[in-house]
Coordinates of C-alpha atoms (C1' of nucleotides) in Angstrom, one line a residue:
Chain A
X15 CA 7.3 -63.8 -11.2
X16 CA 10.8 -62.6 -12.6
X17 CA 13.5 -64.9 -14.7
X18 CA 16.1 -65.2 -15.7
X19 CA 15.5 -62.5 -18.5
X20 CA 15.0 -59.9 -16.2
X21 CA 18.2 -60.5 -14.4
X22 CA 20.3 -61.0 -17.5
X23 CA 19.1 -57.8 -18.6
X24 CA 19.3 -56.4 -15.3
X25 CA 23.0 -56.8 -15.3
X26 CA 23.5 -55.6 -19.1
X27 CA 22.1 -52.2 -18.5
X28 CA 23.9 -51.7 -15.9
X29 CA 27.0 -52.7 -17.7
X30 CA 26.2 -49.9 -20.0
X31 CA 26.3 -47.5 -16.9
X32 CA 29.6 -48.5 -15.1
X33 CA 31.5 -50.6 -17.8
X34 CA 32.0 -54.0 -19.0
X35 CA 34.6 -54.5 -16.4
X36 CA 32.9 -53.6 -13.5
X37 CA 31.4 -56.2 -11.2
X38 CA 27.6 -55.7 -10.1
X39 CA 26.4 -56.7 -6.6
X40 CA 23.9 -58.9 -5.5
X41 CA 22.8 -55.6 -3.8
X42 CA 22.5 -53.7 -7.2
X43 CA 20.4 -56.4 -8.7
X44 CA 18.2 -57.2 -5.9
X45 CA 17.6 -53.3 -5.3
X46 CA 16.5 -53.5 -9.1
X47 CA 14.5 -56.1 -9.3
X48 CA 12.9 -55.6 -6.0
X49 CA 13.6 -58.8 -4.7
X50 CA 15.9 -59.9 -1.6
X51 CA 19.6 -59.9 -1.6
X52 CA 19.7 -63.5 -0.7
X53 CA 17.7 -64.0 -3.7
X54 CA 19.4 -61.9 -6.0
X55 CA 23.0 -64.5 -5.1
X56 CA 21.3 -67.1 -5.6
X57 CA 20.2 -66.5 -8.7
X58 CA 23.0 -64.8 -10.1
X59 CA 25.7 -67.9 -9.2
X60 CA 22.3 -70.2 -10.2
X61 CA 23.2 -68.2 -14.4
X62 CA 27.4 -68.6 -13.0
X63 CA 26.2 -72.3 -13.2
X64 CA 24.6 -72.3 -16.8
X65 CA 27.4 -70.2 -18.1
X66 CA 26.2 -67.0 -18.8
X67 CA 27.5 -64.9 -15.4
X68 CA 30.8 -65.1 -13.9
X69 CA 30.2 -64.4 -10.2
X70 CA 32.6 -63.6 -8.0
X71 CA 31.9 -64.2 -4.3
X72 CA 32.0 -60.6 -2.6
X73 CA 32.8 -58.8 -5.9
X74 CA 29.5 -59.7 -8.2
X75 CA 28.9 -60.5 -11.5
X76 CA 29.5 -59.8 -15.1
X77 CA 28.5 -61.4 -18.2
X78 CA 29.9 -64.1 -20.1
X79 CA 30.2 -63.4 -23.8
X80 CA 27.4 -66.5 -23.7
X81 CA 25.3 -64.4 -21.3
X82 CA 26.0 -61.0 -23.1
X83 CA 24.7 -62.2 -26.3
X84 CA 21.6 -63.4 -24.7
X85 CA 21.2 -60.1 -22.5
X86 CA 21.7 -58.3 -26.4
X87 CA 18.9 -59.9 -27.5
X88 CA 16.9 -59.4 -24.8
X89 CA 18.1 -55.5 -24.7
X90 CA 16.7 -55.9 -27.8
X91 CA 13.2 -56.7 -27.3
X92 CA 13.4 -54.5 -24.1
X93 CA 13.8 -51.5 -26.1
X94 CA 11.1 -51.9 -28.6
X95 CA 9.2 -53.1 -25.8
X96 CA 9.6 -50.2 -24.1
X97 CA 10.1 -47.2 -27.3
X98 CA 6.5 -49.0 -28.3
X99 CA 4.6 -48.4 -24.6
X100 CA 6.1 -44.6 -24.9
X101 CA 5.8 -43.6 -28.3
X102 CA 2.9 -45.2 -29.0
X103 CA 0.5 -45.9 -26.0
X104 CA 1.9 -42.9 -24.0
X105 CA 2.9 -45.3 -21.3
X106 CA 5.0 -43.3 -18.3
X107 CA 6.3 -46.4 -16.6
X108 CA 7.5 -47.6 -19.9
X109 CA 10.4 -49.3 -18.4
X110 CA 9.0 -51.3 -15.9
X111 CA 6.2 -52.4 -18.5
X112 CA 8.9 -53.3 -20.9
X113 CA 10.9 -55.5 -18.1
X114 CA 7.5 -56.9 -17.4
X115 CA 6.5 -57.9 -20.9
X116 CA 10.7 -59.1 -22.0
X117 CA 10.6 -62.7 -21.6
X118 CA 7.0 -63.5 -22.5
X119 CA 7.6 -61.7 -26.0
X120 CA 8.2 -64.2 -28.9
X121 CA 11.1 -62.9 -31.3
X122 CA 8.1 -62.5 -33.8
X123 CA 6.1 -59.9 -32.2
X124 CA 9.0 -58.1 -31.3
X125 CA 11.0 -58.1 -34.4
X126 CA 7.2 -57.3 -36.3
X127 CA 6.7 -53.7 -33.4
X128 CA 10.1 -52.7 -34.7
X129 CA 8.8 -52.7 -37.8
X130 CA 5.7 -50.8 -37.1
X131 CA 7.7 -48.5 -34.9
X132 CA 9.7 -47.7 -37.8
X133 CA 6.9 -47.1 -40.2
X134 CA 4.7 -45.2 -37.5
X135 CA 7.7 -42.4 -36.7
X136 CA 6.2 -39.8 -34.2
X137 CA 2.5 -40.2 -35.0
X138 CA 0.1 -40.8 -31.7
X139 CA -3.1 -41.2 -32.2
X140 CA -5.7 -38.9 -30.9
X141 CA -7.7 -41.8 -29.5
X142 CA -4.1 -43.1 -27.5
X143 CA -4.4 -38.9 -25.9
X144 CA -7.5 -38.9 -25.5
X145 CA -7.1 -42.2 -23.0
X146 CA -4.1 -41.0 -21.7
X147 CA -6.0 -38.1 -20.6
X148 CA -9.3 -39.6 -19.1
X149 CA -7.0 -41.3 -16.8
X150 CA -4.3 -38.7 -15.7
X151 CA -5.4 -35.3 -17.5
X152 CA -2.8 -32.9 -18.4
X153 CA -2.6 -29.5 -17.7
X154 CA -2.8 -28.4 -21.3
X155 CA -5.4 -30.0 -22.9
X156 CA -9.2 -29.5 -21.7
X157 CA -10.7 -32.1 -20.2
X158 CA -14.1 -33.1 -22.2
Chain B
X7 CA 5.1 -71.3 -16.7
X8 CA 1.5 -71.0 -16.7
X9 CA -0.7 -68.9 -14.3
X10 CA -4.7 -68.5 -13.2
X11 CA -5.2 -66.1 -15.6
X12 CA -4.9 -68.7 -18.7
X13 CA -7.3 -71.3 -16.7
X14 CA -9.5 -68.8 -16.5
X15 CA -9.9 -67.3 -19.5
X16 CA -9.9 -70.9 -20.9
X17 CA -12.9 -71.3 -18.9
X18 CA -14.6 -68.5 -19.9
X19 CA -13.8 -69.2 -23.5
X20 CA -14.8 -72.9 -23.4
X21 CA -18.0 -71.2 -21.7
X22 CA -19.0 -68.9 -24.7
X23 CA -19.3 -72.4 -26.9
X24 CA -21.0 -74.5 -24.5
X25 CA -23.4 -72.0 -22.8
X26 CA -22.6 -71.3 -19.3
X27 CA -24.1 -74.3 -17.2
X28 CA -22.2 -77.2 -19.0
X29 CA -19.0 -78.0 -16.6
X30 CA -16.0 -78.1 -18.5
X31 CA -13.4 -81.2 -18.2
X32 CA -10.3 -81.2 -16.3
X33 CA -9.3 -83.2 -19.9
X34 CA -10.3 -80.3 -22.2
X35 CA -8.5 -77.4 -19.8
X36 CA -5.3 -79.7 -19.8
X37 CA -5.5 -80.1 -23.3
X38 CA -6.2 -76.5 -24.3
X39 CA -3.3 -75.1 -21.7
X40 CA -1.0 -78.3 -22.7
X41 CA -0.6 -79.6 -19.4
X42 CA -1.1 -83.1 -17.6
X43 CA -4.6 -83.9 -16.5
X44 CA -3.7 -84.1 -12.7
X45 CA -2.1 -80.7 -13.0
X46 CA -5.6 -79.2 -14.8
X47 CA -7.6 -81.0 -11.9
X48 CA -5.4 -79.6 -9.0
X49 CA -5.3 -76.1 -10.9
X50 CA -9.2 -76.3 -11.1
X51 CA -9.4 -77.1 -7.5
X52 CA -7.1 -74.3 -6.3
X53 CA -9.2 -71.9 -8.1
X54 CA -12.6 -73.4 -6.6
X55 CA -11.3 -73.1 -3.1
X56 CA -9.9 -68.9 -4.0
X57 CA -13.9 -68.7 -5.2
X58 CA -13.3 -68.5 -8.6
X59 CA -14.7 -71.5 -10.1
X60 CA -17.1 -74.3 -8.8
X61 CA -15.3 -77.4 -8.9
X62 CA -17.4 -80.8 -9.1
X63 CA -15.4 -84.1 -8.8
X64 CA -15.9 -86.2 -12.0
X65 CA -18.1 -83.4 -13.4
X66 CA -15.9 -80.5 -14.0
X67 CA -15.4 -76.7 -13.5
X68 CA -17.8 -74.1 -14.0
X69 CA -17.2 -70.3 -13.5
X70 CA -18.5 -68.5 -10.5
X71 CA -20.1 -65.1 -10.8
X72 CA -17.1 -63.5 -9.3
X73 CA -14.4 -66.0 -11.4
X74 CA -16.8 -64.7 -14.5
X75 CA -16.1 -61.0 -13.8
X76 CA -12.6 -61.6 -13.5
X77 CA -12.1 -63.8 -16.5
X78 CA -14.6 -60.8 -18.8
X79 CA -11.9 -58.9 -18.0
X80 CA -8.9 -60.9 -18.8
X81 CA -11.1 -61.7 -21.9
X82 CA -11.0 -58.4 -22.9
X83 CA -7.4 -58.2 -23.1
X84 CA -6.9 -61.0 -24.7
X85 CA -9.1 -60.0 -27.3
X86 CA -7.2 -57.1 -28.1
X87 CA -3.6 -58.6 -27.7
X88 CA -5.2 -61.2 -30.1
X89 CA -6.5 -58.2 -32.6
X90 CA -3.2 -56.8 -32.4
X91 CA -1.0 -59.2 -33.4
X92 CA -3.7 -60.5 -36.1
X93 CA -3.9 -57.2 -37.5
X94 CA -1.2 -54.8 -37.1
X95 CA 1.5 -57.4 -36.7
X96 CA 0.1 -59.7 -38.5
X97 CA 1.2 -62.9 -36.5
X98 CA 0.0 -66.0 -37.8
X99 CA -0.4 -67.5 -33.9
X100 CA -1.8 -64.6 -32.7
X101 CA -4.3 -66.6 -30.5
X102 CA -1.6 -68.2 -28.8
X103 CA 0.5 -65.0 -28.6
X104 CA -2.4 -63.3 -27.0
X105 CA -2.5 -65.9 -24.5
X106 CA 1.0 -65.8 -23.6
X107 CA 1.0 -62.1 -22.7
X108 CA -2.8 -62.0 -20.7
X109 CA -1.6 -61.9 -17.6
X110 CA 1.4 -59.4 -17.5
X111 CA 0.1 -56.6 -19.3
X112 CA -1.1 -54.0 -17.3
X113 CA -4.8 -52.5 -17.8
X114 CA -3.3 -49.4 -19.3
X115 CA -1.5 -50.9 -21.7
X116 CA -4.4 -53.1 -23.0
X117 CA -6.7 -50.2 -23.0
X118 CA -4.4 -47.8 -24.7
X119 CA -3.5 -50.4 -27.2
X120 CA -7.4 -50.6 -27.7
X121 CA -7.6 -47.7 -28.8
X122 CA -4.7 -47.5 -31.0
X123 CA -6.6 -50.4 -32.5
X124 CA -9.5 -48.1 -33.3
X125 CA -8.0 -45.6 -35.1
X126 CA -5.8 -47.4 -36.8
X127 CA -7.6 -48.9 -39.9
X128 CA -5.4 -48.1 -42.7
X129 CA -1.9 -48.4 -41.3
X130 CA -0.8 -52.1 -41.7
X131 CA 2.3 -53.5 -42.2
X132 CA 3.0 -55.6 -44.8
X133 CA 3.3 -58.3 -43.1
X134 CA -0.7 -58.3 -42.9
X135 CA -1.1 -60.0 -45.7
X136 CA -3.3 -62.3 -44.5
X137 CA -6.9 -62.0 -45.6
X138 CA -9.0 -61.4 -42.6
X139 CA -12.5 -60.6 -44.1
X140 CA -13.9 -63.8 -42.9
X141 CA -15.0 -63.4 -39.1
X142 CA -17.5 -64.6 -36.6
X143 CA -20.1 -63.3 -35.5
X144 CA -19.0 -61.9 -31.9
X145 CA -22.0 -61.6 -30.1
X146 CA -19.7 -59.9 -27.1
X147 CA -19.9 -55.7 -27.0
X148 CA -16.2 -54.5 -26.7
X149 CA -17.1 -52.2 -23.5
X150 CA -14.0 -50.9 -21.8
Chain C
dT16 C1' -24.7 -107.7 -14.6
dT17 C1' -20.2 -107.8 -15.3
dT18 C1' -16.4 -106.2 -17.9
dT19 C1' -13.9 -103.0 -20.4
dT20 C1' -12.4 -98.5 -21.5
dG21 C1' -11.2 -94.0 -20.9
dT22 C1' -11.1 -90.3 -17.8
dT23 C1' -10.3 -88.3 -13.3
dT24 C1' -8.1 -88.3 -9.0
dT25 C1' -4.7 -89.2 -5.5
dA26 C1' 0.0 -90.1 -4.2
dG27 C1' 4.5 -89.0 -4.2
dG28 C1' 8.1 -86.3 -5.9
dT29 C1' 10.8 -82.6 -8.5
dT30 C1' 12.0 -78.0 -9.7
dT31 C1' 12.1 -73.1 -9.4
dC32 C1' 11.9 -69.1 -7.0
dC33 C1' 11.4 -66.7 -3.0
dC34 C1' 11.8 -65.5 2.1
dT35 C1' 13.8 -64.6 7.0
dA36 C1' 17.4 -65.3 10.3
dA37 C1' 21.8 -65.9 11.3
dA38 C1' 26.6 -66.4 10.1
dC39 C1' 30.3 -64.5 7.4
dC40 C1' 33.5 -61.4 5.2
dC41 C1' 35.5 -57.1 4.0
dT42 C1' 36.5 -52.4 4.8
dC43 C1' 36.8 -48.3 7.1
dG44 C1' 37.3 -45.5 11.1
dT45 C1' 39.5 -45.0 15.3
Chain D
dA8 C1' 45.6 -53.2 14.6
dC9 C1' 41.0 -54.0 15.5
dG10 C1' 36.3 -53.7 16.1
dA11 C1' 32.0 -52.0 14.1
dG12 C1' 28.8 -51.7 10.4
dG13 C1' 27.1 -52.9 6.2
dG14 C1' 26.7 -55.7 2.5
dT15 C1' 26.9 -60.9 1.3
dT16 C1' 26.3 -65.6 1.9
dT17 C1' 24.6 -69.8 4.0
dA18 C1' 21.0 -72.3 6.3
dG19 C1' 16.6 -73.6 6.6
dG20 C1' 12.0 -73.3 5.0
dG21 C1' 7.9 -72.7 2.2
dA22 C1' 4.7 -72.0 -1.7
dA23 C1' 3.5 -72.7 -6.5
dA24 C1' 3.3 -75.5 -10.5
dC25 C1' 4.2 -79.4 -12.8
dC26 C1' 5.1 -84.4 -13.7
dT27 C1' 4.5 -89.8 -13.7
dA28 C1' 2.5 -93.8 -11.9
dA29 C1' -1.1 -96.0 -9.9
dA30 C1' -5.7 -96.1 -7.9
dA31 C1' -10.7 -94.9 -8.3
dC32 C1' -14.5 -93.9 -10.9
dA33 C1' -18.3 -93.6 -14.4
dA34 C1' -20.4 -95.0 -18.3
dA35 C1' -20.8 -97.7 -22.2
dA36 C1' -20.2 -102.4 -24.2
dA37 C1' -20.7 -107.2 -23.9

DNA sequence: TTTTTGTTTTAGGTTTCCCTAAACCCTCGT
DNA sequence: ACGAGGGTTTAGGGAAACCTAAAACAAAAA
């Protein structure tokens, strides 16, 4: 199931992309989140009503200052989320995992894998390649 | 919001302490997964008539063999989720974390963060400070 | 054996999230 | 200007989870 995270974030990555300004469609966000576009208004006028979209009927939403600093956080968490699953596990779909995993993350955990992420640098295991390969081998390395 | 996988794996869990033929309450579930008793008993139900559990009234839920398999699996993730945060992390609530996260983390993820687990011995953070010599005997053989 | 007690179940209702179908609105091409 | 076409919205449902209150039950106490 996806919540409200997802679309919050959802709409503050694409605010990166075309601007603050710029209003995103129902469209956009349902396309994303691989839902229906009745379902994507719904939702996005159900976050108008707790203040953290403005949605415009037609034009789309943006992102209350309320909203943004929530989306922030969740960017946040998204992004260690998702450096963590590449970096370290060797994860291709990294983003989607990250989207996945964003709202059921406690601030904890995630402010702790930054840590780690920081300490580890570029160092992946051996044993992380050596499962990456037994379940998609790459060209390079010889398959035991 | 709660899913199967968490009645499930409390199942299986509650299984491991009280051997596998003692039914286990619609009470204890609710209590373990912090829900209302009805809501336990309908949940338990639901999962009897998808095959997953055997469902006596007034007696309780026991796992079938095919709600077993499912749950050894969703065990197995937990475990290492749980590891995780315990030992790299070093999350205080790391049970609870692990139990959180079960069901959206995909089988790559757990089994890649498996076997970052095994090869990182020596890299903690410092915010595993917490002594974790003292552990139970797990009579369960971490196959993958 | 009857009562009491605590647990389980049923009943009834709410919320959240999603869908399809149909109406609606805006814009663009003619 | 006006009528398509395409995206958006409303209408109408439905499924999943959960809750409280009240009824049903089992087992132990009296």
């Amino acid at each position: 199931m996806i919540g409200a995270p997802q679309y919050l974030l959802t709409l503050y990555i694409a605010e990166r992309e075309d601007g603050e300004e710029t209003p995103i469609s129902p469209g956009y966000v349902a396309d994303a989140l691989d839902r229906s576009p009745p379902a994507a208004t719904e939702r996005l006028q159900n976050l108008d009503a707790k203040g953290l979209v403005r949605y415009e009927p037609y034009e789309g939403a943006t992102l209350t200052d309320e909203g943004r600093d929530a989306a922030e956080e969740l960017y946040d968490t998204y992004r260690i989320l998702s450096r963590f699953c590449r970096d370290v596990l060797g994860v291709d779909d990294h983003e989607d995992e990250a989207m996945q995993l964003v709202g059921n993350v406690s601030p904890t955990v995630a402010e702790r894998l930054a840590a780690t992420l920081l300490r580890g640098g570029d160092n992946r295991g051996e044993a992380t390649e050596a499962a990456e390969s037994a379940s998609q081998p790459s060209p390079d390395s010889p398959a035991s």
